[in-house]
Short mmCIF file of N, CA and C in Angstrom, two decimals:
data_model
loop_
_atom_site.label_atom_id
_atom_site.label_comp_id
_atom_site.label_asym_id
_atom_site.label_seq_id
_atom_site.Cartn_x
_atom_site.Cartn_y
_atom_site.Cartn_z
N UNK P 29 0.96 -0.95 0.11
CA UNK P 29 0.18 -0.02 -0.15
C UNK P 29 0.74 1.04 0.14
N UNK P 30 0.61 2.26 -0.85
CA UNK P 30 1.29 3.16 -0.95
C UNK P 30 1.73 4.23 0.28
N UNK P 31 0.60 4.29 1.47
CA UNK P 31 0.67 5.08 2.63
C UNK P 31 0.85 4.45 3.78
N UNK P 32 1.05 3.31 3.90
CA UNK P 32 1.16 2.16 4.76
C UNK P 32 2.20 2.83 6.04
N UNK P 33 3.38 3.60 5.59
CA UNK P 33 4.32 3.70 6.76
C UNK P 33 3.93 5.08 6.92
N UNK P 34 3.10 5.83 6.57
CA UNK P 34 2.49 7.26 7.02
C UNK P 34 1.52 6.75 7.92
N UNK P 35 0.55 5.97 7.80
CA UNK P 35 -0.75 5.61 8.28
C UNK P 35 0.11 5.18 9.61
N UNK P 36 0.98 4.13 9.51
CA UNK P 36 1.22 3.83 10.71
C UNK P 36 2.03 4.69 11.97
N UNK P 37 2.64 5.64 11.27
CA UNK P 37 3.31 7.00 12.13
C UNK P 37 2.37 7.35 12.84
N UNK P 38 1.23 8.17 11.85
CA UNK P 38 0.01 8.73 12.55
C UNK P 38 -0.58 7.74 13.64
N UNK P 39 -0.59 6.71 13.30
CA UNK P 39 -1.51 5.36 14.35
C UNK P 39 -0.58 5.61 15.87
N UNK P 40 0.33 5.83 15.83
CA UNK P 40 1.27 6.30 17.13
C UNK P 40 0.55 7.37 17.87
N UNK P 41 0.18 8.26 17.31
CA UNK P 41 -0.16 9.69 17.77
C UNK P 41 -1.94 9.43 18.06
N UNK P 42 -2.53 9.03 17.27
CA UNK P 42 -4.04 8.76 17.09
C UNK P 42 -4.37 7.56 16.79
N UNK P 43 -5.26 6.85 17.58
CA UNK P 43 -5.84 5.39 16.90
C UNK P 43 -7.26 5.87 16.07
N UNK P 44 -7.51 7.02 15.92
CA UNK P 44 -8.86 7.28 15.25
C UNK P 44 -8.56 7.67 13.66
N UNK P 45 -9.38 6.67 12.78
CA UNK P 45 -8.95 6.37 11.49
C UNK P 45 -9.81 7.58 10.91
N UNK P 46 -10.54 8.20 11.46
CA UNK P 46 -10.82 9.60 10.87
C UNK P 46 -9.87 10.64 10.83
N UNK P 47 -9.06 10.99 12.24
CA UNK P 47 -8.52 11.77 12.25
C UNK P 47 -7.09 11.71 11.00
N UNK P 48 -6.77 10.53 11.03
CA UNK P 48 -5.88 9.80 9.87
C UNK P 48 -6.25 9.97 8.39
N UNK P 49 -7.63 10.17 8.42
CA UNK P 49 -8.03 10.46 6.92
C UNK P 49 -8.33 12.01 7.04
N UNK P 50 -8.41 12.62 7.72
CA UNK P 50 -8.63 14.23 7.82
C UNK P 50 -7.06 14.54 7.36
N UNK P 51 -5.74 13.71 7.84
CA UNK P 51 -4.67 14.30 7.51
C UNK P 51 -4.49 14.15 6.19
N UNK P 52 -4.81 12.99 5.33
CA UNK P 52 -4.69 12.67 4.20
C UNK P 52 -5.58 13.40 3.33
N UNK P 53 -6.56 14.08 3.52
CA UNK P 53 -7.62 14.79 2.73
C UNK P 53 -6.64 15.87 2.33
N UNK P 54 -5.86 16.44 3.04
CA UNK P 54 -4.97 17.75 2.85
C UNK P 54 -4.32 17.47 1.53
N UNK P 55 -3.63 16.30 1.87
CA UNK P 55 -2.63 16.14 1.06
C UNK P 55 -3.26 15.33 -0.42
N UNK P 56 -3.67 14.16 -0.01
CA UNK P 56 -4.16 13.37 -0.75
C UNK P 56 -5.09 12.51 -0.52
N UNK P 57 -5.92 11.64 -1.15
CA UNK P 57 -6.96 10.91 -1.21
C UNK P 57 -6.67 9.35 -0.71
N UNK P 58 -7.03 9.13 0.44
CA UNK P 58 -7.06 7.76 1.02
C UNK P 58 -8.16 7.27 1.68
N UNK P 59 -8.63 6.13 1.12
CA UNK P 59 -9.83 5.66 1.51
C UNK P 59 -9.82 5.24 2.80
N UNK P 60 -10.98 5.47 3.94
CA UNK P 60 -11.00 4.78 4.86
C UNK P 60 -10.86 3.33 4.93
N UNK P 61 -10.92 2.77 3.92
CA UNK P 61 -11.09 1.22 4.29
C UNK P 61 -9.27 1.02 3.99
N UNK P 62 -8.62 1.94 3.55
CA UNK P 62 -7.52 1.57 3.52
C UNK P 62 -6.79 1.73 4.86
N UNK P 63 -7.01 2.89 5.40
CA UNK P 63 -6.40 2.96 6.73
C UNK P 63 -7.03 1.67 7.64
N UNK P 64 -8.36 1.74 7.44
CA UNK P 64 -8.86 0.24 8.66
C UNK P 64 -7.91 -1.08 8.21
N UNK P 65 -7.73 -1.06 6.88
CA UNK P 65 -6.92 -2.29 6.67
C UNK P 65 -5.60 -2.28 7.38
N UNK P 66 -4.84 -1.07 7.24
CA UNK P 66 -3.46 -1.14 7.73
C UNK P 66 -3.80 -1.24 9.46
N UNK P 67 -4.69 -0.70 9.94
CA UNK P 67 -5.01 -0.80 11.46
C UNK P 67 -5.43 -2.51 11.91
N UNK P 68 -6.21 -2.91 11.03
CA UNK P 68 -6.33 -4.42 11.52
C UNK P 68 -5.02 -5.15 11.28
N UNK P 69 -4.57 -5.18 10.16
CA UNK P 69 -3.07 -5.84 10.27
C UNK P 69 -2.53 -5.44 11.40
N UNK P 70 -2.47 -4.56 11.95
CA UNK P 70 -1.34 -4.30 13.04
C UNK P 70 -1.90 -5.02 14.68
N UNK P 71 -3.65 -4.87 14.78
CA UNK P 71 -3.92 -5.77 15.67
C UNK P 71 -5.00 -6.37 15.18
N UNK P 72 -5.41 -7.09 15.67
CA UNK P 72 -6.82 -8.23 15.17
C UNK P 72 -8.09 -7.44 15.54
N UNK P 73 -8.05 -6.36 16.36
CA UNK P 73 -9.44 -5.46 16.36
C UNK P 73 -9.32 -4.21 16.40
N UNK P 74 -10.09 -3.32 16.36
CA UNK P 74 -10.14 -1.84 17.06
C UNK P 74 -10.84 -1.85 18.23
N UNK P 75 -9.91 -2.14 19.18
CA UNK P 75 -10.78 -1.77 20.66
C UNK P 75 -11.19 -0.89 20.91
N UNK P 76 -12.05 -0.29 21.46
CA UNK P 76 -12.72 1.10 21.70
C UNK P 76 -13.38 1.95 21.09
N UNK P 77 -13.48 1.52 19.52
CA UNK P 77 -14.03 2.47 18.74
C UNK P 77 -15.64 1.89 18.30
N UNK P 78 -16.24 1.27 18.97
CA UNK P 78 -17.74 0.83 18.36
C UNK P 78 -17.83 -0.16 17.63
N UNK P 79 -19.18 -0.23 17.15
CA UNK P 79 -19.33 -0.96 15.38
C UNK P 79 -18.82 0.05 14.43
N UNK P 80 -18.20 -0.74 13.47
CA UNK P 80 -17.59 -0.49 12.70
C UNK P 80 -18.69 0.68 11.48
N UNK P 81 -20.15 -0.02 11.60
CA UNK P 81 -21.05 1.36 10.72
C UNK P 81 -21.21 2.21 11.42
N UNK P 82 -20.71 2.44 12.87
CA UNK P 82 -21.00 3.74 13.34
C UNK P 82 -20.08 4.39 13.59
N UNK P 83 -18.89 4.06 13.06
CA UNK P 83 -17.45 4.39 13.82
C UNK P 83 -17.35 5.92 12.69
N UNK P 84 -18.28 6.33 11.31
CA UNK P 84 -17.82 7.18 10.87
C UNK P 84 -18.68 8.68 11.58
N UNK P 85 -19.77 8.02 12.53
CA UNK P 85 -20.55 9.07 13.24
C UNK P 85 -19.64 9.39 14.45
N UNK P 86 -18.50 8.95 14.81
CA UNK P 86 -17.80 9.62 16.19
C UNK P 86 -17.52 10.55 16.18
N UNK P 87 -17.80 11.49 17.61
CA UNK P 87 -17.37 13.06 17.23
C UNK P 87 -16.25 13.21 18.48
N UNK P 88 -16.50 12.02 19.14
CA UNK P 88 -15.53 12.14 20.55
C UNK P 88 -15.51 10.54 21.37
N UNK P 89 -14.46 10.46 21.76
CA UNK P 89 -14.55 9.53 22.94
C UNK P 89 -13.39 9.44 24.19
N UNK P 90 -13.99 9.12 25.14
CA UNK P 90 -13.37 8.96 26.50
C UNK P 90 -13.13 7.53 27.15
N UNK P 91 -12.28 7.34 28.13
CA UNK P 91 -12.29 6.43 29.05
C UNK P 91 -13.60 6.55 29.87
N UNK P 92 -13.86 5.49 30.32
CA UNK P 92 -15.21 5.72 31.22
C UNK P 92 -15.22 6.46 32.50
N UNK P 93 -13.86 6.30 32.79
CA UNK P 93 -13.40 6.84 34.42
C UNK P 93 -13.06 8.35 34.55
N UNK P 94 -12.96 8.78 32.99
CA UNK P 94 -12.76 10.23 32.66
C UNK P 94 -13.48 11.13 33.27
N UNK P 95 -13.34 12.14 33.77
CA UNK P 95 -14.42 13.47 34.14
C UNK P 95 -14.85 13.87 33.09
N UNK P 96 -14.26 14.49 32.04
CA UNK P 96 -14.97 15.06 30.92
C UNK P 96 -14.31 14.43 29.45
N UNK P 97 -14.94 15.13 28.38
CA UNK P 97 -14.33 14.52 27.14
C UNK P 97 -13.31 15.53 26.85
N UNK P 98 -12.74 14.97 25.94
CA UNK P 98 -11.02 15.63 25.67
C UNK P 98 -11.06 17.01 25.33
N UNK P 99 -10.24 18.08 25.77
CA UNK P 99 -10.52 19.29 25.38
C UNK P 99 -10.41 19.58 23.90
N UNK P 100 -9.45 18.70 23.17
CA UNK P 100 -9.44 19.11 21.55
C UNK P 100 -11.02 18.57 21.05
N UNK P 101 -11.94 17.65 21.86
CA UNK P 101 -13.03 17.66 21.15
C UNK P 101 -14.22 18.77 21.56
N UNK P 102 -13.98 19.44 22.67
CA UNK P 102 -15.00 20.18 23.22
C UNK P 102 -15.75 21.18 22.01
N UNK P 103 -15.22 22.00 21.25
CA UNK P 103 -15.89 22.80 20.27
C UNK P 103 -16.40 21.94 19.22
N UNK P 104 -15.97 20.85 18.96
CA UNK P 104 -16.93 19.76 18.08
C UNK P 104 -18.29 19.55 18.56
N UNK P 105 -18.02 19.05 20.01
CA UNK P 105 -19.33 18.75 20.78
C UNK P 105 -20.20 19.75 20.67
N UNK P 106 -19.69 20.75 21.10
CA UNK P 106 -20.76 22.16 21.50
C UNK P 106 -21.45 22.69 19.72
N UNK P 107 -20.68 22.37 18.89
CA UNK P 107 -20.95 22.46 17.65
C UNK P 107 -22.41 21.42 17.44
N UNK P 108 -22.19 20.12 17.57
CA UNK P 108 -23.01 19.27 17.28
C UNK P 108 -24.25 19.18 18.61
N UNK P 109 -24.33 20.03 19.51
CA UNK P 109 -25.25 20.19 20.42
C UNK P 109 -26.24 21.31 19.60
N UNK P 110 -25.72 22.24 19.26
CA UNK P 110 -26.29 22.94 18.36
C UNK P 110 -27.03 22.49 17.19
N UNK P 111 -26.21 21.71 16.39
CA UNK P 111 -26.83 20.99 15.38
C UNK P 111 -28.11 20.01 15.80
N UNK P 112 -27.97 19.42 17.28
CA UNK P 112 -28.95 18.80 17.87
C UNK P 112 -30.05 19.34 18.24
N UNK P 113 -30.03 20.70 18.63
CA UNK P 113 -31.05 21.45 18.79
C UNK P 113 -31.92 21.65 17.47
N UNK P 114 -31.06 22.04 16.46
CA UNK P 114 -31.76 22.39 15.03
C UNK P 114 -32.35 21.15 14.65
N UNK P 115 -32.30 20.18 15.08
CA UNK P 115 -32.99 18.81 14.74
C UNK P 115 -32.25 18.01 13.57
N UNK P 116 -31.03 18.79 13.00
CA UNK P 116 -30.12 18.10 12.06
C UNK P 116 -29.54 16.98 12.31
N UNK P 117 -29.00 16.62 13.87
CA UNK P 117 -28.56 15.82 14.12
C UNK P 117 -29.01 14.89 15.36
N UNK P 118 -28.72 13.40 15.37
CA UNK P 118 -29.30 12.90 16.82
C UNK P 118 -27.75 12.63 17.35
N UNK P 119 -27.62 13.23 18.86
CA UNK P 119 -26.55 12.73 19.32
C UNK P 119 -27.10 11.63 20.53
N UNK P 120 -26.35 10.76 20.81
CA UNK P 120 -26.15 9.64 21.63
C UNK P 120 -24.67 9.05 21.76
N UNK P 121 -24.75 8.25 22.80
CA UNK P 121 -23.34 7.69 23.41
C UNK P 121 -23.90 6.14 23.25
N UNK P 122 -22.52 5.35 23.20
CA UNK P 122 -22.19 4.05 23.32
C UNK P 122 -21.18 3.69 24.17
N UNK P 123 -21.09 2.55 24.42
CA UNK P 123 -19.76 2.09 25.44
C UNK P 123 -19.25 0.81 24.60
N UNK P 124 -17.81 0.87 24.49
CA UNK P 124 -17.23 -0.06 23.89
C UNK P 124 -15.90 -0.64 24.56
N UNK P 125 -16.07 -1.49 25.42
CA UNK P 125 -15.30 -1.90 26.69
C UNK P 125 -14.79 -0.61 27.47
N UNK P 126 -13.67 0.00 27.72
CA UNK P 126 -13.44 1.21 28.58
C UNK P 126 -13.82 2.23 28.12
N UNK P 127 -14.02 2.49 26.93
CA UNK P 127 -14.32 3.79 26.35
C UNK P 127 -16.01 4.10 26.09
N UNK P 128 -16.29 5.23 26.55
CA UNK P 128 -17.72 5.79 26.28
C UNK P 128 -17.52 6.60 24.53
N UNK P 129 -18.37 6.48 23.94
CA UNK P 129 -18.16 7.13 22.28
C UNK P 129 -19.36 7.79 22.24
N UNK P 130 -19.50 9.24 22.03
CA UNK P 130 -20.17 9.95 21.95
C UNK P 130 -20.28 10.22 19.79
N UNK P 131 -21.62 10.16 19.57
CA UNK P 131 -21.98 10.03 18.29
C UNK P 131 -23.14 11.11 18.00
N UNK P 132 -22.76 11.50 16.43
CA UNK P 132 -23.32 12.66 15.84
C UNK P 132 -24.32 11.70 14.66
N UNK P 133 -25.21 11.50 14.80
CA UNK P 133 -25.84 10.66 13.38
C UNK P 133 -26.71 11.64 12.76
N UNK P 134 -26.40 12.14 11.48
CA UNK P 134 -27.33 13.22 10.91
C UNK P 134 -28.71 12.49 10.38
N UNK P 135 -29.71 13.63 10.20
CA UNK P 135 -31.13 12.92 10.20
C UNK P 135 -31.23 13.32 8.62
N UNK P 136 -31.79 12.21 8.20
CA UNK P 136 -32.00 12.46 6.46
C UNK P 136 -33.25 13.24 6.37
N UNK P 137 -33.10 13.82 5.30
CA UNK P 137 -34.54 14.89 5.02
C UNK P 137 -34.56 15.99 5.93
N UNK P 138 -35.94 16.26 6.15
CA UNK P 138 -36.12 17.70 6.77
C UNK P 138 -35.71 17.17 8.31
N UNK P 139 -35.38 18.45 8.61
CA UNK P 139 -34.75 18.31 10.22
C UNK P 139 -35.79 17.94 10.82
N UNK P 140 -35.54 17.25 12.43
CA UNK P 140 -36.53 17.19 13.30
C UNK P 140 -37.16 18.08 14.08
N UNK P 141 -38.39 17.97 14.35
CA UNK P 141 -38.94 19.32 14.83
C UNK P 141 -39.09 19.03 16.32
N UNK P 142 -38.39 19.45 17.32
CA UNK P 142 -38.46 19.18 18.71
C UNK P 142 -37.80 19.91 19.59
N UNK P 143 -38.18 20.09 21.02
CA UNK P 143 -37.99 21.32 21.83
C UNK P 143 -36.54 21.16 21.88
N UNK P 144 -35.48 22.10 22.22
CA UNK P 144 -34.21 22.28 21.98
C UNK P 144 -33.89 21.91 23.48
N UNK P 145 -32.75 20.77 23.45
CA UNK P 145 -32.40 20.12 24.59
C UNK P 145 -31.40 20.93 24.96
N UNK P 146 -30.41 21.15 24.33
CA UNK P 146 -29.13 21.71 25.14
C UNK P 146 -29.12 23.30 25.18
N UNK P 147 -29.68 24.00 24.31
CA UNK P 147 -29.57 25.46 24.60
C UNK P 147 -30.68 26.15 24.52
N UNK P 148 -32.07 25.53 25.07
CA UNK P 148 -32.90 26.17 25.20
C UNK P 148 -33.82 26.46 23.85
N UNK P 149 -34.63 27.53 23.85
CA UNK P 149 -35.25 27.95 22.40
C UNK P 149 -34.42 28.57 21.82
#
């Protein structure tokens, strides 16, 4: 694979396949499936990342015993809370092993009409 060594270097900093893909989007197009193939070759599993079909919706994750979400993800979470109040995404959490995962799943079609949950009216 063309970028295998660079993917392995980035994996030392982060195990998030989406952060690795964002790095490559700036320079070249690397498919998420290629990144995951390299990750799976190094480990038999991707522990702590939830179900593969939901991984593209991850906006943050933390250890279950951590007091709060990582500081690097706080602005992303705030932005998605606003989108949730507008009815454009559904925010939910899941757990995989010792990690709690924050998801933001886009709503298809028209935004949902519901009372604002995070920021009031």
